[in-house]
PDB file of C-alpha atoms in Angstrom:
ATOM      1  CA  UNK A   1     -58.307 -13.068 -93.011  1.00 31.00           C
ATOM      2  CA  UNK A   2     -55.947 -13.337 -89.812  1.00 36.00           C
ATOM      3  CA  UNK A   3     -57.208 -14.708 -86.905  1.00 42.00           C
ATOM      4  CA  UNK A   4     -56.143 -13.765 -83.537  1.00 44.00           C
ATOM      5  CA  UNK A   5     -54.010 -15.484 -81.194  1.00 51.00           C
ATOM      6  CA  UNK A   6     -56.635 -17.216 -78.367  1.00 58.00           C
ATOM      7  CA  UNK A   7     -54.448 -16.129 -75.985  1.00 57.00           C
ATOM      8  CA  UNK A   8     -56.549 -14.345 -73.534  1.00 67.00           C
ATOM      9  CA  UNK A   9     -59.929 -14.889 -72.813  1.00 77.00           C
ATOM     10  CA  UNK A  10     -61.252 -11.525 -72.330  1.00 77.00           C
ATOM     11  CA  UNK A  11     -61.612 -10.433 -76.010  1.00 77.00           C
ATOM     12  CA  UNK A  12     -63.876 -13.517 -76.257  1.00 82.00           C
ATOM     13  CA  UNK A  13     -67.632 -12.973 -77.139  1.00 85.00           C
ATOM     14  CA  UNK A  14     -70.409 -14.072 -74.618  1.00 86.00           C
ATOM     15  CA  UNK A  15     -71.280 -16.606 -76.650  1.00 87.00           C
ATOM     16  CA  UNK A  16     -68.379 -18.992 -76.312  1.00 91.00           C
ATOM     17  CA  UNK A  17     -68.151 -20.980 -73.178  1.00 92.00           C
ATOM     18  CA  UNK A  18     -64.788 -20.530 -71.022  1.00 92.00           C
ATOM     19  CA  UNK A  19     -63.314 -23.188 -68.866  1.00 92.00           C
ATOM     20  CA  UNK A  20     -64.747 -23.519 -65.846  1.00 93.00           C
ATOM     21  CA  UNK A  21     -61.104 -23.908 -63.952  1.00 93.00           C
ATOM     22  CA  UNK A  22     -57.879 -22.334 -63.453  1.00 91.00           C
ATOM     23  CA  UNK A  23     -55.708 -24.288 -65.688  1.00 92.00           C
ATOM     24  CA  UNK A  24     -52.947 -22.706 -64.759  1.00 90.00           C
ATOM     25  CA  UNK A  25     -53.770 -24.877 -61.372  1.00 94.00           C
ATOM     26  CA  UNK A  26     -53.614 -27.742 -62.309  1.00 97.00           C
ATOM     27  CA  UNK A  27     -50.622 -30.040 -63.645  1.00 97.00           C
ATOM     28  CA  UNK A  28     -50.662 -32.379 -66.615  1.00 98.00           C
ATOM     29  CA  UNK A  29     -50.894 -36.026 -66.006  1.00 98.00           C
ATOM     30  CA  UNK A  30     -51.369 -37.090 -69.546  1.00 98.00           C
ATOM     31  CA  UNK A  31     -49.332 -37.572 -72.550  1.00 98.00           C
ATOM     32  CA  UNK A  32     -50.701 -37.967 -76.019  1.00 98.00           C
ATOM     33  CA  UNK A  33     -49.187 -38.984 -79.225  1.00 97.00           C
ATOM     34  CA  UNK A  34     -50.442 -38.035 -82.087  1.00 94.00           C
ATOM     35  CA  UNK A  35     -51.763 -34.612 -82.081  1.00 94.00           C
ATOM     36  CA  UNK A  36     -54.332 -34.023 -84.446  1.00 92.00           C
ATOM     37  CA  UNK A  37     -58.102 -32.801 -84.820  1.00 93.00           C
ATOM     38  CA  UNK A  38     -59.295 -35.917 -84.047  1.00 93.00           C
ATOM     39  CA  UNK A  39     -57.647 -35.724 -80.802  1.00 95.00           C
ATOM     40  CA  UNK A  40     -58.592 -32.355 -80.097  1.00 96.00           C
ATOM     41  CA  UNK A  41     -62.363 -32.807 -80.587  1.00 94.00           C
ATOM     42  CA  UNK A  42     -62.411 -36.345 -78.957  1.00 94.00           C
ATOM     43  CA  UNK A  43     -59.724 -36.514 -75.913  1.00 96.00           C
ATOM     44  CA  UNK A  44     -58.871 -32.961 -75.405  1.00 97.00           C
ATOM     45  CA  UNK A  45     -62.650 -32.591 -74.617  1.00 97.00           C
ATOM     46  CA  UNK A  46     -63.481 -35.275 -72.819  1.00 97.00           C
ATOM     47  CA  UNK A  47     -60.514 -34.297 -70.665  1.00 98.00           C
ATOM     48  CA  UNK A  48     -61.472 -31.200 -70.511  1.00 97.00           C
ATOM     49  CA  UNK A  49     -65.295 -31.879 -69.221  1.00 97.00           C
ATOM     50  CA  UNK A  50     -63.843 -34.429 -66.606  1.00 98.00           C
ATOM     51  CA  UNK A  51     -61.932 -31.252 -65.299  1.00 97.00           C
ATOM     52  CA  UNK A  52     -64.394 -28.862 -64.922  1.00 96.00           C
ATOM     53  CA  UNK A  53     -66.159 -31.993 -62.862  1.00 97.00           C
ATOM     54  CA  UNK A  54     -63.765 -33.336 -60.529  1.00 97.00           C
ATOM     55  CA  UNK A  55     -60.186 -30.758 -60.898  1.00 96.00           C
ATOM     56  CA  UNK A  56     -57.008 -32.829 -60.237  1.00 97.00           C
ATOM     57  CA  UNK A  57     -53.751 -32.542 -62.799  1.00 98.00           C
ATOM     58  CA  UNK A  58     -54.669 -34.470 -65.712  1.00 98.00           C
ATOM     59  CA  UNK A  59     -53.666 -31.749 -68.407  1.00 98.00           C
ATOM     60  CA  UNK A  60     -52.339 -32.913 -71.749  1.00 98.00           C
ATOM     61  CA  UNK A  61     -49.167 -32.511 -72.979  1.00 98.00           C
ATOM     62  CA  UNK A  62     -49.811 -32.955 -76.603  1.00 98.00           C
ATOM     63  CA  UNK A  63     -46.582 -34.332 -79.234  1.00 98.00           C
ATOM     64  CA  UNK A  64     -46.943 -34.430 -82.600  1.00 96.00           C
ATOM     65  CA  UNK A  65     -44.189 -36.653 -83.896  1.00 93.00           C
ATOM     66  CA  UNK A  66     -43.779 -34.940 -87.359  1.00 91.00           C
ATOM     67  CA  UNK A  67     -45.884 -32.202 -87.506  1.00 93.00           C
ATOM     68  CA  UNK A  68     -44.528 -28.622 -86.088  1.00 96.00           C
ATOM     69  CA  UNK A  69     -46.939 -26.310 -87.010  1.00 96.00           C
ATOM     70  CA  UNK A  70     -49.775 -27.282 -84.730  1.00 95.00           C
ATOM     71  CA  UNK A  71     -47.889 -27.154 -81.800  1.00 96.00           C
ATOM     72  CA  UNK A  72     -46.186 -23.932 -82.513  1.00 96.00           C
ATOM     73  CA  UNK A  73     -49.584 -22.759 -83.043  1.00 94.00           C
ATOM     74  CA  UNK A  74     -51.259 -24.559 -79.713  1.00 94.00           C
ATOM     75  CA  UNK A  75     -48.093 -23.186 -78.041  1.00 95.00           C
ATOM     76  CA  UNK A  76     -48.429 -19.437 -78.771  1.00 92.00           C
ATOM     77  CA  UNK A  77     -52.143 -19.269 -77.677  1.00 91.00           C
ATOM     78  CA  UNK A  78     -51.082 -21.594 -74.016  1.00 91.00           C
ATOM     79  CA  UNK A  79     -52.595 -24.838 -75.254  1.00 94.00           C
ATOM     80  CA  UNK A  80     -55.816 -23.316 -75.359  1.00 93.00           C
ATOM     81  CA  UNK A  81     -57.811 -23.672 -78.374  1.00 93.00           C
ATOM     82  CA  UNK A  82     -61.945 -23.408 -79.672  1.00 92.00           C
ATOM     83  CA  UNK A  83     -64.227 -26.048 -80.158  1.00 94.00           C
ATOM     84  CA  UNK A  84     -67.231 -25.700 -82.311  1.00 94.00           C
ATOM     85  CA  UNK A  85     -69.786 -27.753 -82.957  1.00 90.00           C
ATOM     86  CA  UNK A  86     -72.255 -27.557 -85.531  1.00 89.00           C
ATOM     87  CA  UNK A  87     -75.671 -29.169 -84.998  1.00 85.00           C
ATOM     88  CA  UNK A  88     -78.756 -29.036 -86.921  1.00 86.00           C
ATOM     89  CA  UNK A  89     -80.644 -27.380 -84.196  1.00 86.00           C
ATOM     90  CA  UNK A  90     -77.881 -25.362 -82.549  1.00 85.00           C
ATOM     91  CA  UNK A  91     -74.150 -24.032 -82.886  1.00 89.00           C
ATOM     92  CA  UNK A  92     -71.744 -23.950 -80.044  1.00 91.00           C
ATOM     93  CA  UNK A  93     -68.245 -22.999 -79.234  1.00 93.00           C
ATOM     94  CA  UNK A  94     -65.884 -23.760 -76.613  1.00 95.00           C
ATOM     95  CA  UNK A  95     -62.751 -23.147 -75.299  1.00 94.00           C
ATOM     96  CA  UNK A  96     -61.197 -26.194 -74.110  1.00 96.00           C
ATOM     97  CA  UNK A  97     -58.151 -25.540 -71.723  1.00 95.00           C
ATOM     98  CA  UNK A  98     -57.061 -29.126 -70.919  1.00 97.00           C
ATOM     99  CA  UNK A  99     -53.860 -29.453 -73.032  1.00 97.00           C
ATOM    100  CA  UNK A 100     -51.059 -28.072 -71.541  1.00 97.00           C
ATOM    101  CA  UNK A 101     -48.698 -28.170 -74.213  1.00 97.00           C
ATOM    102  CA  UNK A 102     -47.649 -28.923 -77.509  1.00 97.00           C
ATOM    103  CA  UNK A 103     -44.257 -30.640 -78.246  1.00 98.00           C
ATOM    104  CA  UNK A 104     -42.768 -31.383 -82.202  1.00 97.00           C
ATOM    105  CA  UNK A 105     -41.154 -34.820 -81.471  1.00 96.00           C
ATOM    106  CA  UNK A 106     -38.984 -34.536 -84.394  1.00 94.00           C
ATOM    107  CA  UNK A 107     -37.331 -31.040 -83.345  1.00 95.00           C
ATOM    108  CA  UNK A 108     -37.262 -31.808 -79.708  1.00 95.00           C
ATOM    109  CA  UNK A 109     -37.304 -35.425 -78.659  1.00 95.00           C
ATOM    110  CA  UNK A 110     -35.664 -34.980 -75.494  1.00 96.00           C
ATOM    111  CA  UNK A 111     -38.393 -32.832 -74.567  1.00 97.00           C
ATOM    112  CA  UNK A 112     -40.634 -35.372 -75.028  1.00 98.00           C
ATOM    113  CA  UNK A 113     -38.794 -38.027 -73.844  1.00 97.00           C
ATOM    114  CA  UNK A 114     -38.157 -36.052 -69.963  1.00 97.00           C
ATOM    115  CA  UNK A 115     -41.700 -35.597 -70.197  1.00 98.00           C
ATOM    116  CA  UNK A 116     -42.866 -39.125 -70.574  1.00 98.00           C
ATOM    117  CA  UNK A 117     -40.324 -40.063 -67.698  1.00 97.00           C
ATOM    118  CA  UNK A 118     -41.895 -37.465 -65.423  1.00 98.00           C
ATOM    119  CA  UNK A 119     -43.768 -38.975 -62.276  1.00 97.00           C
ATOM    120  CA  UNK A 120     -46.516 -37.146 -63.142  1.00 98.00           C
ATOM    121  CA  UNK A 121     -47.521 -38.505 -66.178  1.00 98.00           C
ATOM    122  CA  UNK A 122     -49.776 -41.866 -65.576  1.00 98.00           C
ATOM    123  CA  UNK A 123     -51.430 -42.075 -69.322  1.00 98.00           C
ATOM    124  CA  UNK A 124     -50.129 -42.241 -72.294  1.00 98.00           C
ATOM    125  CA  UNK A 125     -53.228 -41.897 -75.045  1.00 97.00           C
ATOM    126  CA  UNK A 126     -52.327 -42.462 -78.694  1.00 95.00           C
ATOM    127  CA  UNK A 127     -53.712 -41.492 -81.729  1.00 93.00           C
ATOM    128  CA  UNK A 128     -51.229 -42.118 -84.798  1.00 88.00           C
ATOM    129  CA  UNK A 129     -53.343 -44.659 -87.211  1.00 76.00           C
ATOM    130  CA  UNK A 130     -52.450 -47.786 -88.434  1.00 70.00           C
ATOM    131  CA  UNK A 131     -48.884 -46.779 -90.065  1.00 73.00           C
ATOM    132  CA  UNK A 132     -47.816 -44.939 -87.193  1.00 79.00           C
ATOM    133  CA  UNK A 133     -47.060 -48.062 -85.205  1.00 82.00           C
ATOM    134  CA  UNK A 134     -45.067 -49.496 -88.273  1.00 85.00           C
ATOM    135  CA  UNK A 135     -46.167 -53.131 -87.353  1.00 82.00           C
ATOM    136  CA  UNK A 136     -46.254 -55.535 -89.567  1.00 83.00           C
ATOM    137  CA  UNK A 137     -49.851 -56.948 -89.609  1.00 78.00           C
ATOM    138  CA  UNK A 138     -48.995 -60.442 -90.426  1.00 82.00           C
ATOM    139  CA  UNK A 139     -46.738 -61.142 -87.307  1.00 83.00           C
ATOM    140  CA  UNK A 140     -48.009 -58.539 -84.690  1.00 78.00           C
ATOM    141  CA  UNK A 141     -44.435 -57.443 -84.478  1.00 82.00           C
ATOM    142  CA  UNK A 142     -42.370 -54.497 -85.356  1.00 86.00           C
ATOM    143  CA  UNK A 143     -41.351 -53.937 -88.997  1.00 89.00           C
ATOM    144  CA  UNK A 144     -37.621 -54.320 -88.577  1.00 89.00           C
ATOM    145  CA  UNK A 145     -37.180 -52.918 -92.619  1.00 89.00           C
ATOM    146  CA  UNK A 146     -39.287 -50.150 -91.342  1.00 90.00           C
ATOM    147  CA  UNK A 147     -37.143 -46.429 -91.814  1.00 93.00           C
ATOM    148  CA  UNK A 148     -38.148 -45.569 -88.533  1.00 92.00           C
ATOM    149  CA  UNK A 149     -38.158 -48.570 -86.582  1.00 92.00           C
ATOM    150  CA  UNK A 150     -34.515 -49.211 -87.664  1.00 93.00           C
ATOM    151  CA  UNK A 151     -33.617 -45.979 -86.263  1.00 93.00           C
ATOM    152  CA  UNK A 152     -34.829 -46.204 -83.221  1.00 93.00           C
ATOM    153  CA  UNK A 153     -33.129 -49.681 -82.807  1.00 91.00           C
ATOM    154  CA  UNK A 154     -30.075 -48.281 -83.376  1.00 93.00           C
ATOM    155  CA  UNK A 155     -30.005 -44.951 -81.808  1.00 92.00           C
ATOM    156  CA  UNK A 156     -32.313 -45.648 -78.669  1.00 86.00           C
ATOM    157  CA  UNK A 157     -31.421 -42.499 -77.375  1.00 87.00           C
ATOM    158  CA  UNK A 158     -33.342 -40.180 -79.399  1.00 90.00           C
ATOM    159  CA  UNK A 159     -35.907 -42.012 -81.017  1.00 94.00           C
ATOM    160  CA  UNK A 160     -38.180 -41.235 -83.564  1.00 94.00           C
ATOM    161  CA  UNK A 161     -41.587 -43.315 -83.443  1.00 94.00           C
ATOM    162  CA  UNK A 162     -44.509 -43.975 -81.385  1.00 94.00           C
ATOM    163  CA  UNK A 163     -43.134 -47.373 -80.538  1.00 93.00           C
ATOM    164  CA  UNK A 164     -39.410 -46.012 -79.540  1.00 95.00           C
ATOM    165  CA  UNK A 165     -40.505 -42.871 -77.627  1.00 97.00           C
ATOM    166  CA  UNK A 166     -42.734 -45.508 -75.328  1.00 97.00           C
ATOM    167  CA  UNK A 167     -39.764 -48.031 -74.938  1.00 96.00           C
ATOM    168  CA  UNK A 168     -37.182 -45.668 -73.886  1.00 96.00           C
ATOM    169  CA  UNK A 169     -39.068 -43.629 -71.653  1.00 98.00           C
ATOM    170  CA  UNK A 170     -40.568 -46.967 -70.075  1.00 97.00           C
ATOM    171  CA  UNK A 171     -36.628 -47.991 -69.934  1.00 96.00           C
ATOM    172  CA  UNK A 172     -36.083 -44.408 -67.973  1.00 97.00           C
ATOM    173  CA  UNK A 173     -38.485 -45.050 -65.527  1.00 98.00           C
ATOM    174  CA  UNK A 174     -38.208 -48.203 -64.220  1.00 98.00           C
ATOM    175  CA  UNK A 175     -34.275 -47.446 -63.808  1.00 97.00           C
ATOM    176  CA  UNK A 176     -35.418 -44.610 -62.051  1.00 97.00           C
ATOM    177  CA  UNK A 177     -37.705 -46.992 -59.936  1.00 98.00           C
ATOM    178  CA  UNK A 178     -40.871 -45.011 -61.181  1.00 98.00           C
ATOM    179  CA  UNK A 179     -43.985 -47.393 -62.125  1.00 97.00           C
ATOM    180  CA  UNK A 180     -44.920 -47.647 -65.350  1.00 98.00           C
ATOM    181  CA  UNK A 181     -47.652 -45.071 -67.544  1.00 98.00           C
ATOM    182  CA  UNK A 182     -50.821 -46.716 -69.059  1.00 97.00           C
ATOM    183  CA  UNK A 183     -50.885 -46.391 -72.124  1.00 96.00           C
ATOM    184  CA  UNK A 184     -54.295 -46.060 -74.110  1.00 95.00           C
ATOM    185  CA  UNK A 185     -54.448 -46.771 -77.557  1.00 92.00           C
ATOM    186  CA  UNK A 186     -57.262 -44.801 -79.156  1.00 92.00           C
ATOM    187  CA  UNK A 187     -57.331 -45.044 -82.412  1.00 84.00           C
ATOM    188  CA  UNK A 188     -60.315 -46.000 -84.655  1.00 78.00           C
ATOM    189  CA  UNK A 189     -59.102 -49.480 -85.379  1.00 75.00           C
ATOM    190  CA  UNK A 190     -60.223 -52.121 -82.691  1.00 75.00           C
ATOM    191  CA  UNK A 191     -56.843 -53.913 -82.961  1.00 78.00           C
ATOM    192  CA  UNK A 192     -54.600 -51.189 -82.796  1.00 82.00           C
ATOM    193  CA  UNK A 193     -54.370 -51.806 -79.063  1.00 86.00           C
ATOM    194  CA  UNK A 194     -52.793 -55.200 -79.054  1.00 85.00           C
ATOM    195  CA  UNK A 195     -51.051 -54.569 -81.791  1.00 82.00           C
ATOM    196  CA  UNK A 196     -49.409 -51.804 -80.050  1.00 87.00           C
ATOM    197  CA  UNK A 197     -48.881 -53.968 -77.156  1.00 88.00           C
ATOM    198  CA  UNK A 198     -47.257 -56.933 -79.121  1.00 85.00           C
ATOM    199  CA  UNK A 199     -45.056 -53.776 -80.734  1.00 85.00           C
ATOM    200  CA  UNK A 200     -43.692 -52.421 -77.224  1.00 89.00           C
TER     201      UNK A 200
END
């Protein structure tokens, strides 16, 4: 069965709740890492519902550092996507308009890397689970024999992991005299943060 492209909300039944705001109106401020369904039911939305609350540009542009099919896919229907949730008393479905993007690290890493250097982007949020940080868990510090790691030490320019992308754009913004992004770690291991930290 093909499923159209969410492209336009008019086609949509009455049934599914549509963003309360213009996001065409409102900039992104966010950058995540690690684009996934996890991210798209937990940050996505909570973005999202903080939006239709207060405005203000905190859209998502959304990288997927391997991946390219989601955010062809996320691309061709403008970031905007459904969200349903199945409850034993009730079903519901959502359009959530909050990311503003989607960007396949490993076919366009300068993309991603202008983006994280923008002045507009404050957060970074990731989302890549324990291997995606390639840290090795008895030190707390990068895997040097790691494939990816040793790349990106090399060839700082156009970097390939989680770790890299945040050092080189940090690296273009402060030459650039622009303060540094946050950057929220929110993955489903407790110690992911600090180990990211230790990592950068």
């Amino acid at each position: 069965m093909s499923v159209p492209l969410l492209d336009s909300l008019d086609a949509l039944p009455v049934s599914v709740e549509r963003p309360t705001y213009d996001p065409s109106k409102h900039g992104a401020g966010i950058v995540h890492l690690g684009l996934g369904a996890f991210h798209r039911s937990h940050q996505a939305f909570y973005t999202d519902a903080a939006m239709r609350a207060a405005g203000g540009d905190w859209r998502i542009v959304a990288a997927s550092l391997r991946d390219t099919l989601i955010p062809e896919q996320l691309n061709a229907q403008n970031g905007l996507y459904t969200l349903m949730v199945n409850h034993p008393q009730h079903r519901s479905s959502q359009v959530i308009a909050s990311i503003q993007q989607g960007i396949a690290a490993s076919l366009h890493p300068e993309w991603l890397l202008n983006t994280l250097s923008s002045a507009n982007i404050r957060i970074v949020s990731v989302t890549v689970t324990e291997k995606g940080y390639s840290i090795n868990r008895a030190t707390g510090l990068i895997d040097r024999d790691c494939p990816i790691i040793a790349h990106d030490l090399i060839h700082a320019q156009s970097p390939r992991g989680v770790i890299g992308f945040i050092v080189r754009a940090l690296q273009r913004r402060y030459t650039a005299g622009l303060p540094p992004f946050t950057i929220l770690c929110c993955d489903n291991l407790p110690d992911n943060g600090a180990y990211l930290k230790r990592g950068v």
